[in-house]
Structures are given as structure tokens and as C-alpha cells.
Tab-separated table of C-alpha atoms and ligand atoms in Angstrom:
chain	number	residue	atom	x	y	z
A	283	VAL	CA	-0.353	-0.095	0.019
A	284	ARG	CA	1.096	3.558	-1.290
A	285	VAL	CA	1.169	6.295	2.015
A	286	HIS	CA	0.621	9.692	1.218
A	287	ASN	CA	3.916	10.349	1.750
A	288	PHE	CA	5.375	14.440	2.597
A	289	CYS	CA	8.948	13.973	2.722
A	290	ALA	CA	10.963	16.660	2.351
A	291	GLY	CA	13.570	15.091	0.140
A	292	PRO	CA	14.034	12.682	-1.072
A	293	CYS	CA	10.226	12.644	-1.372
A	294	THR	CA	7.386	11.574	-3.083
A	295	LEU	CA	7.394	10.129	-6.910
A	296	PRO	CA	4.835	9.640	-9.372
A	297	LEU	CA	3.228	6.125	-9.628
A	298	GLU	CA	3.244	5.808	-13.153
A	299	VAL	CA	7.476	6.555	-13.126
A	300	LEU	CA	7.958	3.792	-10.472
A	301	GLU	CA	5.606	1.796	-12.450
A	302	GLU	CA	7.690	1.938	-16.063
A	303	VAL	CA	11.037	2.159	-13.844
A	304	ARG	CA	10.086	-1.175	-12.084
A	305	ASP	CA	8.606	-2.577	-15.809
A	306	GLU	CA	12.202	-1.224	-17.330
A	307	LEU	CA	14.412	-2.151	-14.895
A	308	VAL	CA	14.992	-6.219	-15.106
A	309	ASP	CA	15.811	-5.744	-19.092
A	310	PHE	CA	16.103	-2.738	-20.346
A	311	ARG	CA	13.660	-2.018	-24.215
A	312	GLY	CA	14.846	-5.800	-25.158
A	313	SER	CA	18.877	-4.983	-24.536
A	314	GLY	CA	18.959	-8.075	-21.970
A	315	MET	CA	20.416	-6.398	-19.121
A	316	SER	CA	19.090	-3.014	-16.767
A	317	LEU	CA	20.237	0.444	-17.674
A	318	ILE	CA	21.893	0.789	-14.676
A	319	GLU	CA	24.374	-2.182	-15.864
A	320	MET	CA	25.063	-0.648	-18.719
A	321	SER	CA	28.305	1.375	-20.115
A	322	HIS	CA	27.688	5.021	-19.766
A	323	ARG	CA	29.278	5.294	-23.512
A	324	SER	CA	26.678	2.926	-24.416
A	325	PRO	CA	24.162	4.370	-27.366
A	326	GLU	CA	21.031	3.242	-25.367
A	327	TYR	CA	22.441	5.030	-22.116
A	328	GLU	CA	23.273	8.315	-24.446
A	329	ALA	CA	19.862	7.953	-24.986
A	330	VAL	CA	18.658	8.369	-21.952
A	331	HIS	CA	21.519	11.160	-21.223
A	332	GLU	CA	20.383	13.330	-24.514
A	333	GLU	CA	16.834	12.962	-23.909
A	334	ALA	CA	16.706	14.039	-20.541
A	335	LEU	CA	19.045	17.178	-20.852
A	336	SER	CA	16.427	18.282	-24.031
A	337	LEU	CA	13.334	17.360	-21.428
A	338	PHE	CA	14.959	19.218	-19.045
A	339	ARG	CA	15.043	22.463	-21.082
A	340	SER	CA	12.133	22.212	-23.557
A	341	VAL	CA	10.153	21.997	-19.927
A	342	PHE	CA	12.113	24.410	-17.656
A	343	VAL	CA	11.433	26.485	-20.780
A	344	VAL	CA	15.934	26.866	-20.393
A	345	PRO	CA	16.904	29.243	-23.142
A	346	ALA	CA	19.349	28.409	-25.767
A	347	ASP	CA	22.181	30.408	-24.383
A	348	ARG	CA	22.803	28.457	-21.507
A	349	THR	CA	24.160	25.069	-20.703
A	350	ILE	CA	22.563	22.431	-18.444
A	351	LEU	CA	25.159	20.291	-16.902
A	352	PHE	CA	24.538	17.082	-14.731
A	353	LEU	CA	26.414	16.687	-11.412
A	354	GLN	CA	27.361	14.555	-8.574
A	355	GLY	CA	28.038	16.009	-5.196
A	356	GLY	CA	24.516	17.559	-4.392
A	357	ALA	CA	23.510	21.102	-4.429
A	358	THR	CA	26.136	21.289	-1.743
A	359	LEU	CA	28.854	20.815	-4.168
A	360	GLN	CA	27.468	24.259	-6.372
A	361	PHE	CA	27.614	25.938	-2.447
A	362	ALA	CA	31.596	25.675	-3.326
A	363	LEU	CA	31.436	25.276	-7.181
A	364	VAL	CA	29.775	28.810	-7.760
A	365	PRO	CA	32.251	31.204	-5.892
A	366	ILE	CA	35.067	28.213	-7.392
A	367	ASN	CA	34.457	29.030	-10.747
A	368	LEU	CA	32.784	32.741	-11.174
A	369	LEU	CA	34.858	34.636	-8.726
A	370	GLY	CA	37.390	36.371	-10.602
A	371	GLU	CA	40.251	38.626	-9.056
A	372	GLY	CA	39.237	41.413	-6.907
A	373	GLN	CA	35.757	40.360	-7.264
A	374	ARG	CA	33.075	39.897	-4.014
A	375	ALA	CA	30.120	37.615	-3.800
A	376	ALA	CA	26.514	38.552	-2.010
A	377	TYR	CA	24.495	36.507	-0.334
A	378	VAL	CA	20.961	36.168	0.627
A	379	ARG	CA	20.893	34.935	4.172
A	380	SER	CA	17.139	33.586	4.162
A	381	GLY	CA	17.502	30.580	6.346
A	382	THR	CA	19.277	27.700	6.426
A	383	TRP	CA	20.218	26.870	3.254
A	384	GLY	CA	21.070	30.403	2.089
A	385	LYS	CA	23.193	30.455	5.323
A	386	GLY	CA	24.997	27.113	4.124
A	387	ALA	CA	25.555	28.574	0.843
A	388	LEU	CA	27.272	31.998	2.291
A	389	LYS	CA	29.074	29.988	4.763
A	390	ASP	CA	31.241	27.822	2.115
A	391	ALA	CA	31.266	30.696	-0.287
A	392	ALA	CA	32.889	32.610	2.694
A	393	ALA	CA	35.838	29.507	2.858
A	394	TRP	CA	37.205	29.876	-0.252
A	395	GLY	CA	36.836	33.650	-1.600
A	396	ASP	CA	35.281	37.030	-0.524
A	397	ALA	CA	31.528	36.626	0.897
A	398	TYR	CA	29.247	38.482	2.229
A	399	ALA	CA	25.319	38.741	3.819
A	400	ALA	CA	23.349	41.423	1.482
A	401	TRP	CA	20.538	40.247	3.904
A	402	ASP	CA	20.446	38.778	6.872
A	403	GLY	CA	16.647	36.887	7.411
A	404	GLU	CA	18.227	35.601	11.175
A	405	PRO	CA	17.467	38.406	13.352
A	406	VAL	CA	13.331	37.772	11.964
A	407	GLY	CA	13.698	34.482	13.031
A	408	PHE	CA	13.487	33.461	9.058
A	409	THR	CA	10.121	34.292	8.783
A	410	ARG	CA	10.594	36.462	5.672
A	411	MET	CA	12.651	37.243	2.792
A	412	PRO	CA	13.943	40.743	2.277
A	413	GLN	CA	12.578	43.374	0.445
A	414	ALA	CA	14.655	45.021	-2.681
A	415	HIS	CA	15.549	48.080	-0.960
A	416	GLU	CA	16.581	45.840	2.133
A	417	LEU	CA	19.517	44.290	0.214
A	418	GLU	CA	22.746	45.899	0.309
A	419	ILE	CA	24.803	45.306	-2.724
A	420	ARG	CA	29.268	46.225	-2.197
A	421	THR	CA	30.880	47.267	-5.209
A	422	ASP	CA	33.252	44.487	-7.001
A	423	THR	CA	29.625	41.986	-6.372
A	424	ARG	CA	30.313	39.218	-9.057
A	425	TYR	CA	26.533	37.596	-8.258
A	426	LEU	CA	23.840	37.942	-5.600
A	427	HIS	CA	22.973	34.339	-4.326
A	428	VAL	CA	19.169	33.938	-3.343
A	429	THR	CA	17.906	30.324	-1.948
A	430	SER	CA	14.254	30.743	-3.936
A	431	ASN	CA	12.721	28.376	-1.202
A	432	GLU	CA	13.761	27.709	2.197
A	433	THR	CA	13.405	24.073	2.062
A	434	ILE	CA	13.370	24.139	6.414
A	435	GLU	CA	11.754	27.837	7.441
A	436	GLY	CA	9.424	27.188	4.398
A	437	ILE	CA	9.728	30.781	3.178
A	438	ARG	CA	9.821	31.722	-0.497
A	439	MET	CA	10.520	34.211	-2.571
A	440	ALA	CA	7.734	35.519	-4.284
A	441	SER	CA	9.457	37.731	-6.757
A	442	PHE	CA	13.131	37.169	-7.306
A	443	PRO	CA	15.198	40.534	-7.219
A	444	ASP	CA	16.598	42.537	-9.889
A	445	PRO	CA	19.696	44.420	-8.050
A	446	GLY	CA	22.020	45.149	-11.126
A	447	VAL	CA	24.447	42.233	-10.872
A	448	PRO	CA	23.572	38.877	-12.239
A	449	LEU	CA	21.390	36.905	-9.645
A	450	VAL	CA	23.042	32.641	-8.677
A	451	GLY	CA	19.696	30.401	-7.562
A	452	ASP	CA	19.613	27.601	-5.571
A	453	LEU	CA	16.079	25.788	-7.007
A	454	SER	CA	16.885	23.212	-4.974
A	455	SER	CA	12.735	22.575	-3.742
A	456	GLU	CA	11.048	24.443	-6.334
A	457	TYR	CA	13.196	23.064	-9.603
A	458	VAL	CA	11.085	22.752	-12.257
A	459	SER	CA	7.868	24.019	-10.435
A	460	ARG	CA	7.976	27.669	-10.912
A	461	PRO	CA	9.058	29.845	-14.114
A	462	ILE	CA	11.772	31.841	-13.055
A	463	PRO	CA	13.173	35.108	-15.148
A	464	TRP	CA	16.286	33.507	-16.982
A	465	GLU	CA	17.888	36.660	-17.925
A	466	ARG	CA	18.813	37.481	-14.742
A	467	PHE	CA	20.497	34.442	-13.994
A	468	ASP	CA	23.550	33.615	-14.071
A	469	VAL	CA	23.935	29.962	-12.938
A	470	VAL	CA	20.745	28.047	-11.182
A	471	TYR	CA	21.601	24.192	-9.859
A	472	GLY	CA	19.440	22.190	-7.484
A	473	GLY	CA	19.490	18.875	-6.109
A	474	ALA	CA	16.938	16.105	-8.047
A	475	GLN	CA	15.864	14.623	-5.314
A	476	LYS	CA	12.484	16.835	-4.383
A	477	ASN	CA	10.445	17.617	-7.646
A	478	LEU	CA	12.862	15.718	-10.138
A	479	GLY	CA	14.152	12.447	-9.330
A	480	PRO	CA	15.870	10.365	-7.044
A	481	ALA	CA	18.820	11.685	-5.003
A	482	GLY	CA	22.445	11.477	-6.184
A	483	LEU	CA	22.378	14.325	-9.228
A	484	ALA	CA	22.309	17.900	-9.205
A	485	VAL	CA	20.949	20.165	-12.173
A	486	VAL	CA	23.330	23.022	-12.712
A	487	VAL	CA	22.400	25.745	-15.878
A	488	VAL	CA	25.262	28.387	-16.822
A	489	ARG	CA	25.161	31.205	-18.974
A	490	THR	CA	26.913	29.300	-21.851
A	491	ASP	CA	28.818	32.830	-22.624
A	492	LEU	CA	30.645	32.474	-19.503
A	493	LEU	CA	32.292	28.907	-19.523
A	494	GLU	CA	34.791	30.772	-21.516
A	495	ARG	CA	35.574	32.842	-18.728
A	496	VAL	CA	35.732	30.598	-15.626
A	497	ARG	CA	38.472	29.401	-13.993
A	498	THR	CA	40.941	26.978	-15.788
A	499	ASP	CA	43.449	26.238	-13.266
A	500	LEU	CA	41.385	24.106	-11.132
A	501	PRO	CA	41.100	19.910	-11.098
A	502	SER	CA	38.906	18.777	-13.424
A	503	TYR	CA	35.738	18.038	-11.598
A	504	LEU	CA	35.651	21.712	-10.495
A	505	ARG	CA	35.714	22.977	-13.886
A	506	TYR	CA	32.062	23.863	-15.369
A	507	ASP	CA	33.706	24.670	-18.903
A	508	ALA	CA	35.018	20.549	-18.461
A	509	HIS	CA	31.826	19.712	-17.506
A	510	ALA	CA	30.354	21.269	-20.283
A	511	ALA	CA	32.981	20.581	-22.687
A	512	LYS	CA	32.141	16.685	-22.618
A	513	ASP	CA	28.052	16.977	-22.223
A	514	SER	CA	28.423	15.900	-18.520
A	515	LEU	CA	29.546	12.591	-20.238
A	516	MET	CA	33.815	13.656	-18.429
A	517	ASN	CA	32.984	10.575	-16.036
A	518	THR	CA	30.739	8.111	-14.705
A	519	PRO	CA	26.837	9.884	-14.651
A	520	PRO	CA	24.799	9.549	-11.850
A	521	MET	CA	23.220	6.968	-15.091
A	522	PHE	CA	20.062	5.761	-12.686
A	523	ALA	CA	19.142	9.161	-10.922
A	524	ILE	CA	19.515	10.762	-14.466
A	525	TYR	CA	17.047	8.096	-16.012
A	526	VAL	CA	14.335	8.522	-13.460
A	527	MET	CA	14.247	11.716	-13.880
A	528	GLY	CA	13.613	11.826	-17.714
A	529	LYS	CA	10.796	9.727	-16.644
A	530	VAL	CA	9.711	12.601	-14.104
A	531	LEU	CA	10.270	15.422	-16.703
A	532	ARG	CA	8.112	13.625	-19.214
A	533	TRP	CA	5.497	12.773	-16.743
A	534	ILE	CA	5.590	17.083	-15.659
A	535	GLU	CA	5.231	18.418	-19.344
A	536	GLY	CA	2.036	15.498	-19.906
A	537	LEU	CA	0.817	17.519	-17.312
A	538	GLY	CA	1.387	20.681	-19.258
A	539	GLY	CA	4.907	22.065	-17.690
A	540	VAL	CA	6.243	23.827	-15.460
A	541	GLU	CA	3.511	26.963	-15.864
A	542	ALA	CA	0.886	24.119	-14.595
A	543	MET	CA	3.568	23.034	-12.057
A	544	ALA	CA	3.669	26.686	-10.490
A	545	GLU	CA	-0.627	26.383	-10.503
A	546	ARG	CA	-0.440	22.896	-8.977
A	547	ALA	CA	1.468	23.441	-6.068
A	548	GLU	CA	0.209	27.468	-5.485
A	549	ARG	CA	-3.544	25.787	-5.085
A	550	ARG	CA	-2.475	22.973	-3.224
A	551	SER	CA	-0.849	25.090	-0.699
A	552	GLY	CA	-3.269	27.140	-0.573
A	553	ALA	CA	-5.703	24.308	0.566
A	554	VAL	CA	-3.320	23.576	3.726
A	555	TYR	CA	-2.969	27.806	4.224
A	556	ASP	CA	-6.790	28.137	4.339
A	557	ALA	CA	-6.750	24.980	7.145
A	558	ILE	CA	-4.301	27.042	8.446
A	559	GLU	CA	-6.009	30.046	8.508
A	560	THR	CA	-9.894	28.819	9.036
A	561	SER	CA	-8.599	27.276	12.203
A	562	GLU	CA	-9.131	30.035	14.431
A	563	GLY	CA	-5.537	29.925	15.990
A	564	PHE	CA	-5.161	26.522	16.403
A	565	TYR	CA	-2.969	25.933	13.730
A	566	ARG	CA	-0.759	28.587	13.385
A	567	SER	CA	2.398	29.430	10.719
A	568	PRO	CA	5.353	31.304	12.088
A	569	VAL	CA	6.260	32.287	8.767
A	570	ASP	CA	4.774	36.214	7.039
A	571	ALA	CA	1.852	35.490	4.088
A	572	ALA	CA	3.123	36.800	1.599
A	573	ASP	CA	6.153	34.572	1.407
A	574	ARG	CA	4.889	31.908	2.815
A	575	SER	CA	6.250	28.299	0.230
A	576	HIS	CA	4.424	27.021	-1.813
A	577	MET	CA	6.353	23.508	-1.424
A	578	ASN	CA	7.145	22.883	2.211
A	579	VAL	CA	4.284	24.190	4.565
A	580	VAL	CA	5.307	24.225	7.753
A	581	PHE	CA	3.027	25.064	10.851
A	582	ARG	CA	2.449	24.668	14.457
A	583	THR	CA	-0.673	23.262	16.882
A	584	PRO	CA	-0.657	25.225	20.360
A	585	SER	CA	1.854	22.960	21.433
A	586	ASP	CA	4.996	20.830	21.510
A	587	ASP	CA	3.103	17.889	22.663
A	588	LEU	CA	0.407	18.554	20.653
A	589	ASP	CA	2.559	18.706	17.886
A	590	ALA	CA	4.128	15.087	18.261
A	591	ALA	CA	0.652	14.055	18.403
A	592	PHE	CA	-0.286	15.311	14.537
A	593	VAL	CA	2.794	13.845	13.100
A	594	LYS	CA	2.323	10.168	14.851
A	595	GLU	CA	-1.650	9.931	14.097
A	596	ALA	CA	-1.134	11.211	10.979
A	597	GLU	CA	1.477	8.198	10.226
A	598	GLY	CA	-1.181	5.533	11.587
A	599	GLY	CA	-3.775	7.565	8.585
A	600	GLY	CA	-1.090	6.856	6.400
A	601	LEU	CA	0.393	10.523	6.085
A	602	VAL	CA	3.698	9.751	6.788
A	603	ASN	CA	7.106	12.355	6.812
A	604	LEU	CA	5.317	15.420	8.242
A	605	LYS	CA	7.720	16.061	11.306
A	606	GLY	CA	9.050	19.530	10.430
A	607	HIS	CA	12.878	19.792	10.106
A	608	ARG	CA	15.057	18.002	13.522
A	609	SER	CA	17.037	22.168	13.829
A	610	VAL	CA	12.858	23.992	14.121
A	611	GLY	CA	10.423	21.314	15.491
A	612	GLY	CA	6.641	21.836	14.427
A	613	ILE	CA	4.877	20.662	11.890
A	614	ARG	CA	6.050	20.319	8.023
A	615	ALA	CA	4.486	19.392	4.812
A	616	SER	CA	6.340	18.833	1.973
A	617	ILE	CA	4.253	19.075	-1.182
A	618	TYR	CA	6.142	18.667	-4.545
A	619	ASN	CA	5.089	18.070	-8.092
A	620	ALA	CA	4.599	14.638	-7.524
A	621	MET	CA	2.371	14.723	-4.829
A	622	THR	CA	-0.887	13.662	-4.963
A	623	ASP	CA	-4.508	16.060	-4.805
A	624	GLU	CA	-5.576	12.760	-2.707
A	625	GLY	CA	-2.727	13.411	-0.492
A	626	VAL	CA	-3.188	16.959	-0.241
A	627	ASP	CA	-6.903	16.435	0.645
A	628	ALA	CA	-6.025	13.676	3.112
A	629	LEU	CA	-3.543	16.360	5.138
A	630	VAL	CA	-6.963	18.531	4.896
A	631	GLY	CA	-9.351	16.632	6.064
A	632	PHE	CA	-6.633	15.300	8.982
A	633	MET	CA	-6.558	18.266	10.198
A	634	GLY	CA	-9.875	19.067	10.456
A	635	THR	CA	-10.330	15.763	12.262
A	636	PHE	CA	-7.354	16.524	14.566
A	637	ARG	CA	-8.336	20.391	15.183
A	638	ASP	CA	-11.918	18.954	16.111
A	639	ALA	CA	-10.281	16.518	18.894
A	640	ASN	CA	-8.080	18.030	20.156
A	641	GLY	CA	-8.866	22.078	19.861
B	882	PLP	C1	17.579	24.322	-0.704
B	882	PLP	C2	18.444	24.023	-0.782
B	882	PLP	N1	19.180	23.646	-0.585
B	882	PLP	C3	20.533	22.671	-0.859
B	882	PLP	C4	20.148	21.703	-0.186
B	882	PLP	C5	20.997	20.591	-0.015
B	882	PLP	O1	21.569	19.803	-1.407
B	882	PLP	P1	22.052	18.349	-1.662
B	882	PLP	O2	22.280	17.212	-0.264
B	882	PLP	O3	21.613	17.690	-2.710
B	882	PLP	O4	23.454	18.344	-1.175
B	882	PLP	C6	18.659	21.432	-0.061
B	882	PLP	C7	18.584	20.164	0.197
B	882	PLP	O5	17.651	19.920	1.333
B	882	PLP	C8	18.026	22.083	-0.144
B	882	PLP	O6	16.895	22.610	0.643
């Protein structure tokens, strides 16, 4: 029996995709072997690789002048590779310190070069994103790094800033779930394991003309240009993750693409926020209304004990992984692309029942 899995990542995947993978796992399209037993130089795998690249481009509406890279090391490796590849002599990097992940990205950049917080959300408890006028960009700033959605705190940039320097975006928890203004971004990256597939794959989108200007005095895996030159086949890629992501992208395409995912996310997170707002104070969201995440809905009941009871009872009803991140507590429902409407309806229904019993 499948449960409704609200895990923040890795997370639920479309059942149709899982079933297709199961059917192909032992004998991939009549080859007599599994895709994951093949050479990454085989024509079968190369076709899967090319298809995933081209679907990522078409479904996420990535412009032709951007290069898409499939890398390992998660979004975390990109915390390092972005400054390593982009920061030149005398340049510095600005970061929106918007939550756990923005904080992590800044910390890693600062370990490599000159990086600073253009805005710090810690004094407000990471409950909102900055307004444009609050960003302080210093001279010689190469880029402003933003985390479009803070997965742990449940806050989202409703619109992206236009600060006069290029943006770099960590889209990990909103990948291919909202359209983005590509012209403002030099680099966009994210792990695939929330909206797009299994763990083990990070997708990085770089402005192609930058590849001629990135640092080249680096070990090869750290160089964006080296990966680009080999179509992300410089070394053995995470073949299984790329293969499954291709299927998820095909599934998203069938549902109407990134715009449809964005509408779906707004509608479904909206249903949970409505349940919070109409609960007469039983449930509360710590996040400013304008910046509430469409992916990770964070909320609390009147007490820690009731939060724990909520999570436990929900689990009994097949609604799993609703516990908030260990660093913040509370309840968190992650409603990524592959979450079903039934799952969201069941959660909203359970919220009502639990409130009636405990309110
Ligand atoms: C916004 C954000 N950035 C970065 C990460 C780290 O990603 P990874 O585990 O792929 O390194 C996560 C993981 O949850 C995330 O949500």
C-alpha cells in the first residue's frame, strides 16, 4: 500500500514513473540487461542522457544560450563550485542569508573567497524574505546568491530581485515548479531529489558565454567548462538518477509543464494554508503571509506535545513524514510536484479531524 509521503527530500515520485522503472529494470528495452548495468558510453544510455537534457530544457523553458550540466555532489557541492568558478580576482559575492540553506551557501562561499550577506534574515527568525530595498550590494560584487525557497523554514521568494548584478539561484526545493526570469540568472542549480527524481544528481544551468571566462586552473571535476565540453559525460554520471528524472520530466510535460506545476503548487499549498487560517488559531504558520512556501508548508499546533501527537496520528492514517526539520520542530508538509491531490485532500481532512478532537 502506498502512503501519502510528505517527506522534504528525497520525496514521493509519480507512481506511473515508479511502475515504468520497475517494468524496465531487469531488461531495458530488450537489451537483456538493466540500464544500470550498462556502460555510460552505450548508445542506449546516451539516448537516455540526451533525452533527459533536452526534456529539462524544454519543460523548464531554459533559453538556448544556457548550458545544462548533470553533476554529482548535490546542491551542496554547488555551494562551493559557484564561487570557485565565478569569482575572479578582486571580486566578491553577495548572499541573501534567508534561512538554513542560504546560510550554508554563504558559509561555503566565504571559505573560498570574499563573500558577504547582502541581507540577513536571522534577526527576524528566518520568517520572511528581504524586500528589494533591503539588499545591500557592495562594489565589485560578481553575483547575488538567492535561495528561492528555504526548505526548512518554509519561506519563498515570491518574486526575484533585480539588484543590478547577476543572480545565482539555489532552486533545490522548487526545481521545475515555478517559471523563473532566466535573463537575470548567471547560474541556477538544485538537487533533483525533491521535485525531479532520486538523489545523486544535481542539475546546474550556466550561461554558456560564461564558460569561456570561468577559472581553468582547477581539478577537472570542479570546472563547469570541463563538464560542458563533454556534455556531462566527463566521468561516469549518476545514470539511474538521470534516467528516472527523464521520466519525471516527461510526466510533468504531460501535465502541462512548469506553468502547470506552479499553479498546482499554489492551489495545493493554498488549501493547507486555508486550513491553518480558518482553524481559529489552533494551527499557526510562523511565516509572513506573502512569503509562504508553495512547497514546504510549515505550521504548529498550540503545543509541542500536540505537534508530536499530530505527526504520530497522521502516520497511523497513512500520512507520513510530517515532522518538521529537527532544527526547527513543528510540522512540515512538503508538497512537491509528485504529491497527489488525494494526499493534500487527506492532509486537509486530517487537520480538521485533529483540531476537532484537540481544539
Ligand atoms: C534549498 C536547498 N539547498 C540545498 C540543499 C542541499 O542539497 P543536497 O542534499 O542536494 O546537497 C537542500 C536540501 O534539502 C535544499 O533544500
